[in-house]
């Protein structure tokens, strides 16, 4: 936790940048995270953190970073000072597979760094994650990574970003040379050239020499010719950073570099400070901005039990929206009206938990043993407020959970209810049948693995995941459900919140029904668009 001289929540909020990194697997998210730590001074030497062997997919990459580097970082939020600022980098977990957790984290950040592999451009997972950012109007800063390797033409990548995700790229830096010959970046804002020198394995900061482009271009050669031609093209189309459209989520400042060799990493981190917004008043359920200056308020974007075998408890992670958090204060849960103390509040997890004494808007606190607290709950200290619920997302994969030991049925039921509440998966039930007739719905397969693992290890109910034939899900209502029950290959179930859903064994049947019987209620369970305040 950074030293705080001033306890004014508004001033402290201005110092904060709360963001996440999104990318397709292998684009370089973990490497960039580590390099941010290096550039902030939080670690002195960056090392090889990618021991792929034995990497457990369900585990956060950060935990791995933590283990291998022996540094204390949280698997949920990493907080580090950078100059006068406090950076809160939230982990987007489960990136080997797609999971709902990632979506929820995006509900708790103010901006996103989107990392693209310069040889690949926009990939499937980037697309999905970006869609969530768009729904939430999140500002996105783009980093074209791996420029030290032969990649695609940067202008072509700009076109692809614009065409595929309708986000207008405004390059801030532009490369001189590519692949082996990648030697520096032109900063288009200042007409400065930054010449980099490599360090062994990128373990320490890359050497940087700054000089005016007019002087540096005297170096000549093809790389410079190309870079200058491209820059004049960008100037001609006016592709300059445009803060209003960036903040509205329709244009993206673009940076080029290499997380491996550290080229452009410092400039990117500076840009997060300069361009990404500091926490602003969050909109409450009525759409009114809730002022930053207090009293304390926060919303819970993640609940996890038994995160760490050494501390078997339940932690609710809350993002602070207003006021000052002080450990030990009593807070009220808006939904239940119940008060709770915050004696055990942490920032870091894993072997060492770090106690947090105070925190401000933009920060994330982990409240240990926050009984009765659920995903999406609002907590406050006087001045009742409720923030909009965190959306649940459209499941794409379905399975069934079956207890392997019938003697453990009570534990199985308890686990099912707890993990449903945590949002590990959505549990769909048939009110006329028992708990074993559940259907689990998730965004990615990994959620099922985590679910079964936790039922076995935490609840003592070994569980088997059985595949189901379902391909699609729609929200429906009792009237339409009557008709749908008459048709084969469709199952009507209910969610824990009482919502009725129809599961389809065949997508084509759903498509037919949508066109043949438009009067039926069959709404997609889409991510809703709750704009951040
Ligand atoms: P992820 O978290 O997004 O999945 O990506 P990660 O950082 O793990 O990087 C995936 C691979 O890409 C790693 O290689 C990493 O070293 C490499 N990489 C990341 N950034 C750059 C870059 O700027 N340039 C180049 N050339 N490579 C980069 P790996 O072979 O899988 O692991 P390792 O053995 O190199 O550690």
XYZ file of C-alpha atoms and ligand atoms in Angstrom:
569
model
C 0.000 0.000 0.000
C 1.386 3.382 -0.952
C 2.052 6.009 1.662
C -0.806 8.426 1.740
C -0.203 11.885 3.023
C -3.632 13.177 2.291
C -6.878 11.503 3.236
C -9.093 13.485 0.876
C -10.888 10.901 -1.294
C -11.152 13.245 -4.277
C -7.430 14.006 -4.314
C -6.586 10.374 -3.769
C -8.925 9.327 -6.572
C -7.095 11.684 -8.929
C -3.846 9.847 -8.231
C -5.348 6.474 -9.063
C -5.514 4.565 -12.316
C -7.528 1.366 -12.101
C -7.200 -0.753 -15.210
C -6.925 -4.256 -16.656
C -4.982 -5.788 -19.515
C -6.949 -7.813 -22.047
C -5.472 -10.001 -24.739
C -5.719 -13.264 -26.591
C -3.607 -16.007 -24.934
C 0.079 -15.646 -25.826
C -0.138 -12.055 -26.992
C 2.059 -11.076 -24.039
C -0.191 -10.063 -21.138
C 1.919 -11.744 -18.467
C 5.169 -10.416 -19.891
C 3.779 -6.898 -20.072
C 2.457 -7.124 -16.506
C 5.895 -8.040 -15.286
C 7.486 -5.250 -17.304
C 5.079 -2.736 -15.805
C 6.374 -3.841 -12.415
C 9.924 -3.426 -13.657
C 9.264 0.086 -14.983
C 7.471 1.125 -11.807
C 10.425 -0.002 -9.739
C 8.358 -2.636 -7.915
C 10.809 -5.301 -9.103
C 14.443 -4.693 -9.936
C 15.048 -7.433 -12.458
C 12.545 -9.149 -14.706
C 13.132 -12.841 -15.138
C 11.818 -15.718 -17.158
C 8.412 -16.297 -15.678
C 7.024 -18.563 -18.302
C 7.714 -22.036 -17.097
C 4.894 -23.510 -19.116
C 5.440 -26.973 -17.802
C 3.191 -27.663 -14.899
C 1.325 -24.425 -15.363
C -2.116 -25.063 -13.965
C -4.680 -23.549 -16.197
C -7.085 -22.606 -13.454
C -4.472 -20.693 -11.588
C -3.869 -17.043 -12.031
C -0.716 -16.186 -13.927
C -0.049 -13.680 -11.200
C 0.128 -16.355 -8.560
C 2.733 -17.961 -10.705
C 4.567 -14.692 -11.027
C 4.366 -14.327 -7.305
C 5.759 -17.786 -6.659
C 8.579 -17.557 -9.128
C 9.642 -14.041 -8.377
C 9.071 -14.205 -4.658
C 7.259 -10.903 -4.738
C 4.014 -10.193 -3.058
C 1.331 -9.422 -5.545
C -2.312 -10.187 -5.397
C -4.027 -12.565 -7.715
C -6.893 -10.127 -7.913
C -5.307 -6.730 -7.870
C -1.751 -5.564 -8.079
C -1.148 -2.156 -6.618
C 2.068 -0.300 -7.301
C 3.171 3.295 -7.089
C 4.332 4.943 -10.287
C 5.679 8.446 -9.810
C 3.005 10.321 -7.874
C 0.352 7.878 -8.945
C -1.076 4.689 -7.551
C -1.713 2.039 -10.162
C -4.321 -0.652 -9.557
C -3.889 -3.351 -12.172
C -6.700 -5.887 -11.924
C -6.070 -9.412 -13.075
C -8.368 -10.794 -15.734
C -8.200 -14.449 -14.781
C -8.856 -17.619 -16.676
C -7.366 -16.305 -19.836
C -6.405 -19.784 -21.016
C -10.104 -20.283 -21.322
C -12.876 -17.808 -21.299
C -14.621 -17.203 -18.032
C -17.185 -14.938 -16.471
C -14.683 -13.716 -13.912
C -13.024 -11.707 -16.603
C -16.231 -9.904 -17.414
C -16.788 -9.032 -13.793
C -13.319 -7.586 -13.458
C -14.075 -5.351 -16.414
C -16.990 -3.967 -14.405
C -14.495 -2.773 -11.807
C -11.918 -0.940 -13.960
C -11.857 2.525 -15.500
C -9.763 1.654 -18.556
C -8.198 -1.241 -20.392
C -4.909 -1.927 -22.151
C -5.568 -4.186 -25.128
C -2.458 -6.127 -26.115
C -2.273 -7.386 -29.684
C 0.393 -9.635 -31.143
C 1.641 -7.563 -34.084
C 1.940 -10.704 -36.195
C -1.653 -11.711 -35.533
C -3.768 -8.613 -35.021
C -7.236 -9.017 -33.535
C -7.813 -12.610 -32.379
C -10.978 -14.338 -31.184
C -10.607 -13.744 -27.474
C -9.538 -10.148 -27.909
C -12.727 -9.673 -29.849
C -14.923 -11.120 -27.099
C -13.236 -9.122 -24.388
C -13.333 -5.979 -26.435
C -17.077 -6.415 -26.869
C -17.494 -6.211 -23.112
C -15.383 -3.044 -23.029
C -17.603 -1.585 -25.713
C -20.758 -2.459 -23.779
C -19.373 -0.619 -20.802
C -17.946 2.284 -22.836
C -14.532 1.557 -21.372
C -11.622 3.559 -22.761
C -9.103 1.246 -24.458
C -5.390 1.887 -24.997
C -3.918 -0.476 -27.615
C -0.418 -1.956 -27.479
C 0.950 -3.614 -30.626
C 3.316 -6.084 -29.013
C 6.146 -8.308 -30.264
C 7.356 -5.753 -32.734
C 10.847 -7.196 -32.270
C 9.683 -10.093 -34.427
C 8.709 -9.960 -38.064
C 5.096 -8.879 -37.950
C 2.419 -7.470 -40.161
C 2.503 -3.980 -41.608
C 1.397 -1.601 -38.866
C -0.863 0.375 -41.225
C -2.614 -2.860 -42.125
C -3.134 -3.557 -38.403
C -4.694 -0.128 -37.949
C -7.130 -0.927 -40.741
C -7.938 -4.260 -39.141
C -8.671 -2.696 -35.749
C -10.965 -0.170 -37.335
C -12.721 -2.673 -39.591
C -13.101 -5.521 -37.100
C -14.004 -3.708 -33.925
C -15.007 -0.292 -35.149
C -12.489 1.423 -32.912
C -10.506 4.248 -34.503
C -6.784 3.840 -33.780
C -4.831 7.017 -33.108
C -1.138 6.060 -33.047
C 0.885 7.872 -30.404
C 4.130 6.063 -31.170
C 5.292 4.739 -34.520
C 8.068 2.205 -35.098
C 11.296 2.746 -36.960
C 12.468 -0.593 -38.344
C 10.778 -3.877 -37.594
C 11.696 -7.361 -36.435
C 15.429 -7.625 -35.739
C 15.850 -4.108 -37.017
C 13.250 -2.542 -34.677
C 15.314 0.229 -33.138
C 13.075 2.960 -31.851
C 9.799 4.826 -31.752
C 8.686 8.166 -33.042
C 6.506 9.965 -30.515
C 4.036 11.674 -32.841
C 2.856 14.087 -30.155
C 6.236 15.729 -29.719
C 8.116 14.790 -32.910
C 10.676 13.106 -30.739
C 12.504 9.929 -31.564
C 13.290 7.446 -28.806
C 16.171 5.158 -29.668
C 16.265 1.977 -27.591
C 19.064 -0.372 -26.765
C 18.431 -3.930 -25.730
C 19.493 -5.337 -22.414
C 20.208 -8.991 -21.837
C 16.905 -10.878 -22.025
C 15.061 -7.634 -21.330
C 15.751 -8.170 -17.642
C 16.395 -4.493 -16.957
C 15.140 -1.234 -18.422
C 15.979 -0.739 -22.095
C 18.414 2.093 -22.742
C 16.602 5.153 -24.105
C 17.974 8.108 -25.982
C 15.615 10.926 -26.949
C 16.274 13.277 -29.809
C 14.250 15.387 -32.234
C 12.995 13.437 -35.253
C 14.568 16.092 -37.514
C 17.954 15.132 -36.123
C 17.448 11.385 -35.838
C 16.227 10.960 -39.406
C 19.684 11.918 -40.651
C 20.503 8.275 -39.917
C 18.680 7.609 -43.215
C 18.047 4.213 -44.733
C 14.898 2.336 -45.687
C 13.534 1.931 -42.176
C 13.475 5.707 -41.696
C 12.018 6.329 -45.152
C 9.151 3.917 -44.457
C 8.507 5.285 -40.971
C 8.429 8.893 -42.201
C 6.174 8.060 -45.154
C 3.773 6.281 -42.829
C 3.800 9.122 -40.319
C 2.957 11.678 -42.999
C 0.076 9.455 -44.055
C -1.158 9.386 -40.461
C -0.785 13.161 -40.243
C -2.764 13.539 -43.453
C -5.713 11.549 -42.093
C -5.496 13.354 -38.746
C -4.978 10.172 -36.718
C -4.127 12.067 -33.557
C -5.137 11.195 -30.016
C -8.603 12.490 -29.382
C -9.381 12.415 -25.637
C -13.180 12.813 -25.901
C -13.645 9.873 -28.276
C -11.070 7.815 -26.345
C -12.998 8.386 -23.121
C -16.229 7.506 -24.919
C -14.651 4.246 -26.096
C -14.738 4.976 -29.819
C -11.074 5.762 -30.526
C -7.966 4.132 -29.106
C -4.518 5.654 -28.570
C -2.128 3.125 -30.063
C 1.385 2.289 -28.902
C 3.921 0.009 -30.542
C 6.630 -1.976 -28.828
C 7.976 -5.173 -27.420
C 7.243 -6.374 -23.911
C 10.138 -8.807 -24.274
C 12.843 -6.236 -25.037
C 11.058 -3.475 -23.068
C 10.877 -1.180 -26.090
C 7.932 1.166 -25.628
C 6.877 -0.259 -22.251
C 7.701 2.893 -20.277
C 5.874 5.054 -22.811
C 2.828 2.806 -22.499
C 2.832 2.983 -18.713
C 3.173 6.773 -18.893
C 0.189 6.790 -21.223
C -1.945 4.914 -18.707
C -1.220 7.746 -16.257
C -1.664 10.535 -18.794
C -4.623 9.250 -20.766
C -6.634 6.765 -18.699
C -9.238 8.445 -16.527
C -8.981 8.519 -12.765
C -11.952 7.093 -10.845
C -15.025 9.220 -11.404
C -18.405 9.311 -9.643
C -20.108 5.996 -10.298
C -23.716 5.950 -11.394
C -26.139 4.482 -8.887
C -29.196 2.351 -9.761
C -31.163 5.500 -10.578
C -28.468 6.683 -12.965
C -27.294 9.487 -10.665
C -23.559 10.005 -10.182
C -22.500 9.163 -6.649
C -19.978 11.783 -5.482
C -16.416 10.657 -4.806
C -15.918 12.645 -1.638
C -17.854 10.218 0.485
C -19.094 8.661 2.654
C -17.513 5.317 1.850
C -19.189 3.139 -0.780
C -18.031 0.142 -2.807
C -19.436 -2.669 -4.898
C -18.510 -6.324 -4.779
C -17.266 -7.689 -8.106
C -15.858 -10.979 -6.964
C -16.580 -13.410 -4.149
C -14.377 -16.361 -3.568
C -14.300 -18.961 -0.849
C -11.281 -21.030 0.124
C -8.916 -19.156 -2.177
C -5.955 -20.226 -0.259
C -5.783 -23.582 1.512
C -3.863 -21.930 4.357
C -6.789 -19.614 5.062
C -10.100 -21.363 4.523
C -12.456 -18.476 4.331
C -14.602 -16.433 2.052
C -13.421 -13.169 0.596
C -15.501 -10.487 -1.061
C -13.541 -8.146 -3.314
C -14.960 -4.670 -3.419
C -14.006 -1.777 -5.620
C -14.245 1.473 -3.760
C -16.445 4.075 -5.423
C -16.432 6.899 -2.894
C -15.029 8.010 0.418
C -12.211 6.637 2.485
C -11.997 3.050 3.622
C -10.468 2.486 6.976
C -9.845 -0.989 8.258
C -12.160 -1.870 11.115
C -14.937 0.456 10.007
C -18.439 -0.918 10.020
C -20.178 -0.995 6.643
C -23.754 -1.732 5.650
C -24.810 -4.079 2.872
C -27.489 -2.164 0.949
C -29.278 -5.336 -0.197
C -29.671 -6.939 3.211
C -29.455 -3.868 5.436
C -27.007 -5.815 7.591
C -23.886 -4.273 9.095
C -20.501 -5.913 9.048
C -17.078 -5.000 10.386
C -14.014 -4.875 8.196
C -11.402 -5.905 10.666
C -9.863 -8.270 8.176
C -9.268 -6.386 4.986
C -6.506 -7.402 2.642
C -4.923 -6.428 -0.599
C -2.701 -9.388 -1.308
C -3.339 -13.094 -1.406
C -1.386 -16.255 -1.633
C 1.144 -17.054 1.045
C 1.312 -13.519 2.404
C -1.753 -11.507 2.905
C -1.143 -7.871 3.304
C -3.486 -6.007 5.564
C -4.846 -2.797 4.163
C -5.292 0.071 6.615
C -6.918 2.590 4.352
C -7.996 2.781 0.750
C -9.634 5.218 -1.651
C -11.839 5.323 -4.754
C -10.384 3.070 -7.445
C -8.747 0.729 -4.930
C -9.854 -2.839 -4.363
C -10.143 -4.304 -0.890
C -10.641 -7.959 -0.073
C -12.989 -8.379 2.870
C -12.316 -11.605 4.672
C -15.245 -13.624 5.966
C -17.768 -11.176 4.600
C -20.703 -13.396 5.461
C -23.867 -12.803 3.492
C -22.139 -10.642 0.897
C -22.890 -11.534 -2.713
C -21.615 -10.575 -6.120
C -22.868 -7.155 -7.099
C -23.709 -6.053 -3.545
C -23.176 -2.431 -2.590
C -21.491 -1.677 0.735
C -21.641 1.728 2.351
C -20.936 3.647 5.485
C -23.918 5.947 5.949
C -25.628 7.650 3.013
C -27.340 4.560 1.597
C -26.591 3.936 -2.044
C -27.084 1.028 -4.439
C -24.973 0.509 -7.553
C -26.331 -1.418 -10.529
C -25.897 -5.188 -10.311
C -23.018 -6.818 -12.123
C -24.431 -8.415 -15.236
C -24.393 -12.156 -15.639
C -23.283 -13.210 -19.036
C -24.670 -15.367 -21.767
C -23.464 -18.925 -21.159
C -22.017 -20.710 -24.139
C -21.284 -24.167 -22.751
C -23.450 -26.545 -20.745
C -22.852 -29.643 -18.622
C -24.305 -31.614 -15.748
C -22.743 -32.223 -12.337
C -23.180 -35.664 -10.809
C -22.020 -36.588 -7.300
C -19.704 -39.589 -7.442
C -20.511 -40.595 -3.902
C -24.208 -40.626 -3.028
C -23.325 -40.632 0.641
C -22.035 -37.080 0.171
C -25.214 -35.720 -1.227
C -25.671 -33.088 1.482
C -22.194 -31.702 0.836
C -22.875 -31.764 -2.893
C -26.025 -29.668 -2.450
C -24.270 -27.203 -0.218
C -21.391 -26.823 -2.667
C -23.747 -26.408 -5.577
C -25.547 -23.572 -3.823
C -22.351 -21.863 -2.658
C -20.595 -22.028 -6.026
C -23.726 -20.840 -7.803
C -23.825 -17.871 -5.456
C -20.169 -17.105 -6.119
C -20.933 -17.198 -9.816
C -18.399 -19.950 -10.552
C -21.046 -21.381 -12.883
C -24.771 -20.765 -13.233
C -26.777 -23.660 -11.829
C -30.052 -24.265 -13.675
C -32.645 -26.440 -12.019
C -35.855 -28.211 -12.885
C -38.191 -27.374 -10.006
C -39.914 -30.769 -10.382
C -36.720 -32.802 -10.209
C -33.922 -33.158 -7.671
C -30.518 -31.494 -7.420
C -28.836 -34.154 -9.534
C -30.936 -33.050 -12.485
C -29.110 -29.727 -12.594
C -27.621 -28.215 -15.717
C -24.534 -26.065 -15.326
C -24.092 -23.170 -17.672
C -20.839 -21.298 -18.181
C -18.978 -19.046 -20.541
C -15.953 -21.371 -20.773
C -15.143 -25.023 -20.011
C -12.612 -24.006 -17.421
C -15.442 -22.921 -15.144
C -16.683 -26.547 -15.002
C -13.225 -27.808 -14.091
C -12.892 -25.277 -11.304
C -16.415 -26.128 -10.145
C -15.789 -29.884 -9.946
C -12.403 -29.398 -8.345
C -13.804 -27.152 -5.652
C -16.804 -29.432 -4.940
C -14.362 -32.246 -4.303
C -11.623 -30.416 -2.423
C -13.603 -27.866 -0.421
C -16.962 -29.521 0.118
C -15.823 -33.138 0.205
C -18.213 -34.100 -2.586
C -16.297 -35.653 -5.492
C -18.169 -34.697 -8.609
C -18.189 -35.765 -12.203
C -18.952 -33.377 -15.024
C -21.122 -34.996 -17.658
C -21.610 -33.482 -21.057
C -25.052 -32.439 -22.213
C -26.398 -31.970 -25.718
C -27.373 -28.312 -25.269
C -26.139 -25.711 -27.691
C -28.009 -22.530 -26.898
C -29.908 -20.783 -24.126
C -32.641 -18.160 -24.146
C -34.566 -16.351 -21.455
C -38.267 -17.116 -21.636
C -41.492 -16.656 -19.639
C -44.182 -19.016 -18.259
C -46.537 -18.428 -21.199
C -43.916 -19.278 -23.853
C -42.546 -22.110 -21.698
C -45.882 -23.923 -22.056
C -45.553 -23.949 -25.839
C -41.814 -24.756 -25.795
C -42.416 -27.824 -23.614
C -44.490 -29.295 -26.431
C -41.491 -29.246 -28.773
C -38.774 -31.888 -28.611
C -35.138 -31.020 -27.885
C -35.942 -28.084 -25.616
C -35.717 -28.019 -21.848
C -37.173 -25.406 -19.521
C -35.223 -24.712 -16.348
C -34.972 -21.958 -13.785
C -32.021 -19.982 -12.463
C -31.393 -19.213 -8.810
C -32.912 -15.753 -9.314
C -36.150 -17.377 -10.522
C -35.640 -16.463 -14.175
C -36.961 -19.131 -16.622
C -34.625 -20.253 -19.376
C -35.021 -22.531 -22.389
C -32.120 -24.767 -23.406
C -31.889 -25.918 -27.009
C -30.260 -29.099 -28.233
C -30.101 -27.639 -31.664
C -29.299 -24.096 -32.700
C -31.186 -24.493 -35.952
C -34.391 -25.328 -34.151
C -33.988 -22.131 -32.183
C -33.384 -20.162 -35.388
C -36.499 -21.721 -36.952
C -38.629 -20.924 -33.909
C -37.434 -17.335 -33.867
C -38.607 -16.874 -37.431
C -41.736 -19.108 -37.345
C -43.145 -18.142 -33.958
C -42.012 -14.594 -33.265
C -44.641 -14.217 -30.547
C -42.630 -16.519 -28.229
C -40.390 -14.891 -25.622
C -36.880 -16.074 -26.459
C -34.450 -13.371 -25.456
C -30.694 -13.739 -25.608
C -28.939 -13.551 -22.246
C -26.599 -10.854 -23.326
C -24.165 -8.831 -21.315
C -26.072 -5.726 -20.451
C -24.643 -2.307 -20.945
C -24.246 -0.556 -17.621
C -22.152 2.480 -18.358
C -19.549 3.246 -15.765
C -20.091 6.526 -14.066
P -0.034 -14.207 -22.246
O 0.117 -13.888 -20.801
O -0.772 -13.151 -23.002
O -0.539 -15.566 -22.538
O 1.417 -14.155 -22.922
P 2.851 -14.297 -22.273
O 3.256 -13.016 -21.647
O 2.883 -15.533 -21.461
O 3.719 -14.459 -23.588
C 3.542 -15.531 -24.479
C 4.838 -15.795 -25.212
O 5.166 -14.650 -26.007
C 6.040 -16.023 -24.309
O 6.911 -16.895 -25.012
C 6.682 -14.657 -24.224
O 8.061 -14.697 -23.927
C 6.458 -14.174 -25.645
N 6.440 -12.709 -25.731
C 5.745 -11.823 -24.981
N 6.007 -10.577 -25.401
C 6.868 -10.660 -26.419
C 7.528 -9.697 -27.256
O 7.363 -8.497 -27.150
N 8.347 -10.210 -28.226
C 8.562 -11.537 -28.388
N 9.393 -11.915 -29.357
N 7.989 -12.461 -27.609
C 7.152 -12.029 -26.641
P 7.081 -18.435 -24.682
O 8.044 -18.984 -25.655
O 5.745 -19.079 -24.612
O 7.673 -18.407 -23.249
P 9.194 -18.116 -22.866
O 9.815 -19.457 -22.902
O 9.747 -17.162 -23.886
O 9.142 -17.522 -21.525
